[in-house]
Short mmCIF file of C-alpha atoms in Angstrom, two decimals:
data_model
loop_
_atom_site.label_atom_id
_atom_site.label_comp_id
_atom_site.label_asym_id
_atom_site.label_seq_id
_atom_site.Cartn_x
_atom_site.Cartn_y
_atom_site.Cartn_z
CA MET A 1253 -3.51 -17.93 13.93
CA ALA A 1254 -6.50 -15.69 14.19
CA THR A 1255 -8.36 -15.05 10.99
CA TYR A 1256 -10.70 -12.24 10.15
CA SER A 1257 -14.25 -13.49 10.34
CA GLY A 1258 -15.94 -10.15 9.88
CA SER A 1259 -18.22 -10.71 12.85
CA PRO A 1260 -18.70 -7.83 15.28
CA GLY A 1261 -17.29 -9.87 18.17
CA THR A 1262 -13.80 -10.19 16.69
CA SER A 1263 -11.19 -7.52 17.14
CA ALA A 1264 -10.76 -7.10 13.39
CA GLY A 1265 -14.49 -6.79 12.84
CA ALA A 1266 -15.15 -4.53 15.82
CA ASP A 1267 -13.76 -1.50 13.97
CA HIS A 1268 -15.66 -2.27 10.76
CA GLY A 1269 -17.97 0.57 9.84
CA ARG A 1270 -17.04 2.75 12.81
CA ARG A 1271 -14.41 4.98 11.28
CA SER A 1272 -14.66 8.68 11.88
CA ALA A 1273 -15.79 11.05 9.18
CA GLY A 1274 -12.26 12.48 9.16
CA SER A 1275 -10.63 9.17 8.21
CA ARG A 1276 -13.24 8.63 5.51
CA ALA A 1277 -12.54 12.11 4.16
CA VAL A 1278 -8.80 11.33 4.00
CA ASN A 1279 -9.55 8.29 1.87
CA TYR A 1280 -11.69 10.32 -0.53
CA VAL A 1281 -9.02 13.03 -0.79
CA ALA A 1282 -6.30 10.41 -1.37
CA PHE A 1283 -8.42 8.73 -4.05
CA ALA A 1284 -8.97 12.03 -5.85
CA ALA A 1285 -5.31 13.02 -5.51
CA LEU A 1286 -4.18 9.67 -6.96
CA GLY A 1287 -6.53 10.12 -9.90
CA VAL A 1288 -5.43 13.70 -10.60
CA THR A 1289 -1.70 13.03 -10.25
CA THR A 1290 -1.97 9.97 -12.48
CA TRP A 1291 -3.91 11.93 -15.08
CA ILE A 1292 -1.28 14.71 -15.21
CA GLY A 1293 1.55 12.17 -15.37
CA TYR A 1294 3.05 12.28 -11.88
CA GLN A 1295 3.89 8.99 -10.19
CA TRP A 1296 5.38 10.10 -6.89
CA LEU A 1297 2.08 9.84 -5.01
CA TRP A 1298 1.75 6.18 -6.03
CA GLY A 1299 5.29 5.69 -4.77
CA LEU A 1300 4.34 7.13 -1.40
CA LEU A 1301 1.32 4.83 -1.29
CA PHE A 1302 3.47 1.76 -1.92
CA ILE A 1303 5.82 2.80 0.89
CA TRP A 1304 2.75 3.46 3.07
CA TRP A 1305 1.58 -0.13 2.42
CA ALA A 1306 5.02 -1.57 3.24
CA VAL A 1307 5.35 0.08 6.68
CA PRO A 1308 2.30 -1.51 8.37
CA SER A 1309 3.15 -4.82 6.72
CA LEU A 1310 6.53 -4.76 8.40
CA ARG A 1311 5.02 -3.78 11.76
CA ASN A 1312 2.16 -6.31 11.70
CA GLY A 1313 3.81 -9.21 9.90
CA ARG A 1314 0.96 -9.28 7.37
CA ALA A 1315 0.99 -8.24 3.73
CA PHE A 1316 -1.79 -8.23 1.17
CA LEU A 1317 -1.32 -9.15 -2.46
CA VAL A 1318 -4.32 -11.15 -3.61
CA THR A 1319 -4.90 -12.65 -0.18
CA GLU A 1320 -3.43 -11.98 3.24
CA ILE A 1321 0.11 -13.33 3.69
CA HIS A 1322 1.46 -13.85 7.21
CA ARG A 1323 5.20 -13.59 7.84
CA SER A 1324 5.04 -16.50 10.29
CA GLU A 1325 3.39 -18.81 7.73
CA ASP A 1326 5.06 -17.87 4.45
CA ALA A 1327 8.13 -15.76 5.20
CA LEU A 1328 9.58 -15.89 1.68
CA LEU A 1329 6.43 -14.59 -0.01
CA PHE A 1330 5.90 -12.00 2.72
CA TRP A 1331 9.39 -10.56 2.25
CA LEU A 1332 9.10 -10.66 -1.54
CA ILE A 1333 5.89 -8.61 -1.34
CA VAL A 1334 7.35 -6.08 1.10
CA VAL A 1335 10.53 -5.67 -0.98
CA LEU A 1336 8.38 -5.30 -4.11
CA PHE A 1337 6.28 -2.56 -2.47
CA ILE A 1338 9.40 -0.70 -1.34
CA ALA A 1339 11.06 -1.07 -4.76
CA PHE A 1340 7.94 0.17 -6.56
CA GLY A 1341 7.70 3.07 -4.12
CA VAL A 1342 11.30 4.13 -4.64
CA LEU A 1343 11.11 3.71 -8.42
CA MET A 1344 7.88 5.65 -8.76
CA MET A 1345 9.03 8.50 -6.55
CA GLY A 1346 12.39 8.55 -8.31
CA ALA A 1347 10.79 8.56 -11.77
CA ASP A 1348 9.49 12.08 -11.23
CA VAL A 1349 12.81 13.30 -9.81
CA PHE A 1350 15.06 11.47 -12.27
CA PRO A 1351 13.35 11.30 -15.69
CA LEU A 1352 15.77 8.60 -16.92
CA LEU A 1353 14.01 6.16 -14.55
CA ASN A 1354 10.78 6.53 -16.57
CA LYS A 1355 11.90 3.78 -18.94
CA TYR A 1356 11.90 1.37 -15.96
CA VAL A 1357 8.55 2.40 -14.45
#
């Protein structure tokens, strides 16, 4: 298993700090949008973010909770995290569409 060392020679560290201004701008816009939608009481954007986190986890076999979890090393915890992200995403998006779900979110 390869681990992230953060050194410039590793594949994970090679991209560190070299993101385009466009991808940085997207992160700033997303951060502001999450703050505004949370402040006005909408949860659907958080739901989309949870789904967004689940998709690459499924593709890469890695999920992040407190630390990185690899599907090959701890399959049960990996799948619990992915299912949790998907469930949170669906519940939070549904809470704005179906107000009765608000008592569960």
